[in-house]
Coordinates of C-alpha atoms in Angstrom, one line a residue:
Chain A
X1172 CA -10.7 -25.1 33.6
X1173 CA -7.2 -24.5 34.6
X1174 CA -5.6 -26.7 36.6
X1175 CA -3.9 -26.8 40.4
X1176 CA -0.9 -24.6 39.7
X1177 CA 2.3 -24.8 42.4
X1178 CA 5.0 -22.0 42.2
X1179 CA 7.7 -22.6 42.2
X1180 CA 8.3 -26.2 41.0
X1181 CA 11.8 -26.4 42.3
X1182 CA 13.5 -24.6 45.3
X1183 CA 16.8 -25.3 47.1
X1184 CA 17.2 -24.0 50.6
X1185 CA 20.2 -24.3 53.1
X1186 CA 19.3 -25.4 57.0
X1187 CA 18.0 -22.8 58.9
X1188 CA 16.7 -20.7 56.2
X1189 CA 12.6 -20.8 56.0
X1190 CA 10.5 -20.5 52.6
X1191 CA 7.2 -20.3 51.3
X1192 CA 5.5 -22.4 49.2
X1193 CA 2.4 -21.5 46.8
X1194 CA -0.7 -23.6 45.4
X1195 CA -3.6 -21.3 43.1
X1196 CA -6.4 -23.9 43.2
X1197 CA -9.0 -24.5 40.8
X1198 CA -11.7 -22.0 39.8
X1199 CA -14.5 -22.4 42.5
X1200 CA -12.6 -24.3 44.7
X1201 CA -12.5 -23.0 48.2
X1202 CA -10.2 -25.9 49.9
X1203 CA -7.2 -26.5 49.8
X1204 CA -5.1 -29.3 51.5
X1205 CA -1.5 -29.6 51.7
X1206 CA 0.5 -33.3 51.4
X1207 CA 4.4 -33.9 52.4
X1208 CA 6.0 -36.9 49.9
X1209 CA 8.6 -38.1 51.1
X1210 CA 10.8 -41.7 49.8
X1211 CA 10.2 -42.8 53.4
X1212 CA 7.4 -41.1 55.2
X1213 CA 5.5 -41.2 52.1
X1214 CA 2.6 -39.2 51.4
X1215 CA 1.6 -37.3 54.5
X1216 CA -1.4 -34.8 55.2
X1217 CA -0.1 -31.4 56.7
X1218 CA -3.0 -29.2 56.9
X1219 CA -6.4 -28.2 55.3
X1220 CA -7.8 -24.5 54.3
X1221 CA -11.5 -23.6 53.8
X1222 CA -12.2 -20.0 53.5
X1223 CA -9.4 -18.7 55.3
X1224 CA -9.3 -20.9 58.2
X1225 CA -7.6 -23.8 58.8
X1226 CA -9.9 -26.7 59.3
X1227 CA -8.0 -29.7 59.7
X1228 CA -4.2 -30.8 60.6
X1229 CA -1.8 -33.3 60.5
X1230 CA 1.1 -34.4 62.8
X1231 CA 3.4 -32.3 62.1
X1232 CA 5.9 -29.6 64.1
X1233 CA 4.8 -26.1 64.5
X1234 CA 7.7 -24.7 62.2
X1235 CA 5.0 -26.1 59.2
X1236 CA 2.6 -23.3 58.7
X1237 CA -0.1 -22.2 56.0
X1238 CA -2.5 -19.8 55.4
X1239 CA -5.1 -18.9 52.7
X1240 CA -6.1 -15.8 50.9
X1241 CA -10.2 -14.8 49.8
X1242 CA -9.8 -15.8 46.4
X1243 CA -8.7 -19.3 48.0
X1244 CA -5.0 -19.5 47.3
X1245 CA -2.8 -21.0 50.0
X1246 CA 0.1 -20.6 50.9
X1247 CA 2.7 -22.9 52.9
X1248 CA 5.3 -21.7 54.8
X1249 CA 8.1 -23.7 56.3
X1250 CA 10.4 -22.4 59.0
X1251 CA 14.0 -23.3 60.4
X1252 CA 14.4 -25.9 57.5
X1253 CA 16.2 -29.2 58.1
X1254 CA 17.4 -31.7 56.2
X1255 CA 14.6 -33.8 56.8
X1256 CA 12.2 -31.6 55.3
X1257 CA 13.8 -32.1 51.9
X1258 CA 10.4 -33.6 50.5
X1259 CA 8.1 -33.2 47.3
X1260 CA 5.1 -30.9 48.8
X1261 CA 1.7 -31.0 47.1
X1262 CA -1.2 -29.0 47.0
X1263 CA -4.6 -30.4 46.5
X1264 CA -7.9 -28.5 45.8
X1265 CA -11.6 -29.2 46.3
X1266 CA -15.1 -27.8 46.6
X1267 CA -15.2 -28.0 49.8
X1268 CA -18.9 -27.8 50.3
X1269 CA -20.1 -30.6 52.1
X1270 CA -24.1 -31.9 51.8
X1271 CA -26.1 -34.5 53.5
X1272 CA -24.5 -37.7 53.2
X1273 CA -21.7 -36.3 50.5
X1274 CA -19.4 -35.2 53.1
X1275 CA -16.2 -35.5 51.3
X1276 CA -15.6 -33.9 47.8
X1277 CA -12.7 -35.3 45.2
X1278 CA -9.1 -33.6 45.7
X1279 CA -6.8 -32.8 42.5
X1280 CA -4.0 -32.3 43.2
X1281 CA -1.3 -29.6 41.6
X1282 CA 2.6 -30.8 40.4
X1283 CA 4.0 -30.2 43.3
X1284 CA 6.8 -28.6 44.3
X1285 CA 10.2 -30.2 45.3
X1286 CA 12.0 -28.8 47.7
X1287 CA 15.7 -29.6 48.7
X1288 CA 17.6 -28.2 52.1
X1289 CA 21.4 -28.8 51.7
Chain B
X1109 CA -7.2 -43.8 63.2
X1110 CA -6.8 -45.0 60.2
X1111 CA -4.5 -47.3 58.0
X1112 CA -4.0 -48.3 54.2
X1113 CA -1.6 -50.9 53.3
X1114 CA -0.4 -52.0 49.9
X1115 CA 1.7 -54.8 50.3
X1116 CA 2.8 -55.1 46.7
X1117 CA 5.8 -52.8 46.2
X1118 CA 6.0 -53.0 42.0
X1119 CA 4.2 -55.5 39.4
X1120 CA 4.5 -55.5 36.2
X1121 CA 2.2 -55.9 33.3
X1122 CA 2.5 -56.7 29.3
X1123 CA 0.5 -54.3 26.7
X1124 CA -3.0 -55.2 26.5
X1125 CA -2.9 -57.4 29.9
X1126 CA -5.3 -57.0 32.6
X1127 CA -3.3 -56.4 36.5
X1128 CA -5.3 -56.3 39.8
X1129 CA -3.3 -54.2 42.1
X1130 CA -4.1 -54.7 46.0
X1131 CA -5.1 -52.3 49.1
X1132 CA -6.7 -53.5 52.3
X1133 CA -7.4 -50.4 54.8
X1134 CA -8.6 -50.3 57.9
X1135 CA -10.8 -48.1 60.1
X1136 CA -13.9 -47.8 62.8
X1137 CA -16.1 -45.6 60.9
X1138 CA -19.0 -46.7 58.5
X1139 CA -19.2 -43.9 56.1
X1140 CA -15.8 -43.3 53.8
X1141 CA -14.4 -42.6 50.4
X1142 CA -11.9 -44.9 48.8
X1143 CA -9.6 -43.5 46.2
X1144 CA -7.2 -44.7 43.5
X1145 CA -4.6 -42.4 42.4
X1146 CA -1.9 -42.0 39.8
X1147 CA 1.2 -40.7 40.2
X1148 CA 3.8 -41.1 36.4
X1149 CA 7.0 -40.1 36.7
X1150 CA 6.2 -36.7 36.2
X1151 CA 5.2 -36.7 40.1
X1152 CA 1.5 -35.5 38.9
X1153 CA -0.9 -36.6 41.2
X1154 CA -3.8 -37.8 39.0
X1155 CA -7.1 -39.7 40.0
X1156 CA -8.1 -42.7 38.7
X1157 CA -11.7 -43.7 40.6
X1158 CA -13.8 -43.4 43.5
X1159 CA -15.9 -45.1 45.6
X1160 CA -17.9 -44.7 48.1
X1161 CA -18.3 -46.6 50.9
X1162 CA -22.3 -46.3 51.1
X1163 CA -22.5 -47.5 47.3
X1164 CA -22.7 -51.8 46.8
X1165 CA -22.2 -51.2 42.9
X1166 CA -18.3 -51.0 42.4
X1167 CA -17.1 -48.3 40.9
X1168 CA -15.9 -48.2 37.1
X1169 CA -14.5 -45.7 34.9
X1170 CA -13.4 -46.8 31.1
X1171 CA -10.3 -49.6 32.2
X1172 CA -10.4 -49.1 35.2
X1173 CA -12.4 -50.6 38.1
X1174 CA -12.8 -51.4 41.7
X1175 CA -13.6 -54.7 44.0
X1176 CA -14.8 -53.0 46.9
X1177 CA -15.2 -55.3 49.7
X1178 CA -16.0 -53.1 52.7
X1179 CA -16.8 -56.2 55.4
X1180 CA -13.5 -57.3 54.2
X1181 CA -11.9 -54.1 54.1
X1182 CA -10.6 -54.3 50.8
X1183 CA -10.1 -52.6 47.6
X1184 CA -8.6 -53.2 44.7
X1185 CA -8.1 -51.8 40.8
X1186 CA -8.1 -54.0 38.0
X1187 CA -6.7 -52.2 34.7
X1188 CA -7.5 -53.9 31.8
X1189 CA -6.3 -53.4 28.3
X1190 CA -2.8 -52.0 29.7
X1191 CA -1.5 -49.6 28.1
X1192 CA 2.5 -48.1 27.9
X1193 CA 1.2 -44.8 29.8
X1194 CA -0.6 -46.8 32.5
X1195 CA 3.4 -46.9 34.0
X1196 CA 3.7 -45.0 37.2
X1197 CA 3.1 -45.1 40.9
X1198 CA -0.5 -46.2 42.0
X1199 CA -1.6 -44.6 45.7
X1200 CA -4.7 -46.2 47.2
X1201 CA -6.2 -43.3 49.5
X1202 CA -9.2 -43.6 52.5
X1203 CA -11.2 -40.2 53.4
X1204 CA -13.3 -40.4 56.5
X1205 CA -16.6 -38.5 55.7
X1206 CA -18.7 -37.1 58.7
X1207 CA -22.0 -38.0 58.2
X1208 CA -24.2 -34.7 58.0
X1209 CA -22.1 -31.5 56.8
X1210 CA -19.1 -32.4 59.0
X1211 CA -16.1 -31.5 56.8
X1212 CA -12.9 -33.4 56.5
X1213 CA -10.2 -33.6 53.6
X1214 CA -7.8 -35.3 54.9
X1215 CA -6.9 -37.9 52.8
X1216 CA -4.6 -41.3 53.9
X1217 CA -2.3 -42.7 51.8
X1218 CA -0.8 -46.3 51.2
X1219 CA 2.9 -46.3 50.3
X1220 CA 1.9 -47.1 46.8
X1221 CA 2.7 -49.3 44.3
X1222 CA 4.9 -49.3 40.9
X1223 CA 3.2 -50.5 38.3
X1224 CA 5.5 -51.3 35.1
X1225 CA 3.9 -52.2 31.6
X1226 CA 5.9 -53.6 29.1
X1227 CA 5.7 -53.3 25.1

């Protein structure tokens, strides 16, 4: 099975401009979670999405936004960049199913892609 | 909420030496998933083990296993048999999982560890 795939792998934005992010998980997978790496902050959760709705978030500002398609890709979109949101932004993918007592299902995660705002 | 600390910031390890590398967490809830993950320098996110929280029997999985400790609130890898591409940045993770067919994802990082093996 093919992996988590991330496009694109690098990206270099100016402040104030906005871009969008894309994670194809694996085959079958219907979650998808979203992870801000910073040298810092660390790894962060941003948000989760499970057929097409969003079903968990982190702390962060509205300007971070997702969404996901019906054959489960997400996107992430991030608007009125700042410097601070220079970061290494990963995409992870899971089942998503959850059973009796097996509520949480293993996340792999894609290569990321780094983003830089000048 | 909940927290995962690794207090060791890099360690380093010789070829074919086993290293124990440290995470403590901490949290209210009773049912959980603990993860080890892998991160080389080519930034890929890669796991290593799970366990969960229900399970006594620590986990293993070829080199690598776990000393899950839950009253203590620790976990920690041992990697035996080091190897050159064992190199890279080692991320203990926590996942909260709702008992029933709640769903949750989210995973919690610590800030990870460098782990250096020399020839």
């Amino acid at each position: 099975k093919a992996g988590v795939t991330q496009t694109p792998r690098y990206l270099i934005k100016t402040r104030g401009q906005q871009v969008t992010l894309s994670c194809s998980p694996i085959s079958g997978h219907r979650s998808v979670s979203w992870y801000q790496q910073t040298p810092g902050q660390g790894l962060q959760f941003l948000f989760e999405y499970f057929s097409e709705t969003q079903r968990n978030k982190g702390n962060f500002p509205g300007r971070f936004s997702g969404r996901q398609f019906s054959n489960s890709r997400s996107e992430m979109n991030v608007s009125t960049l700042e410097l601070g949101d220079s970061a290494l932004y990963l995409c992870a993918s899971s089942l998503g199913n959850r059973i009796f007592f097996q509520g949480t299902d293993t996340q792999y995660f894609g290569p990321g892609t780094r983003l830089t705002v000048l | 909420a909940q927290t995962v600390t690794q207090s060791q910031p890099e360690m380093s390890v010789q070829e074919a030496e086993t290293v124990t590398l440290s995470c403590t967490y901490d949290t209210s809830e009773n049912n959980y998933y603990l993860f080890w993950y892998k991160q080389p320098p080519s930034r890929q996110m890669i796991l290593v083990i799970r366990q969960e929280a229900y399970k006594q029997q620590n986990a293993t999985e070829n080199r690598f296993s776990v000393n899950f400790q839950k009253a203590a609130k620790s976990f920690s890898l041992k990697i035996s048999d080091s190897q050159l591409g064992d190199t890279a940045m080692y991320f203990c993770a926590f996942m909260f999982s709702p008992f029933g067919t709640g769903a949750n994802s989210k995973l919690t990082f610590g800030k990870g560890i460098t782990l250096s093996v020399r020839p």
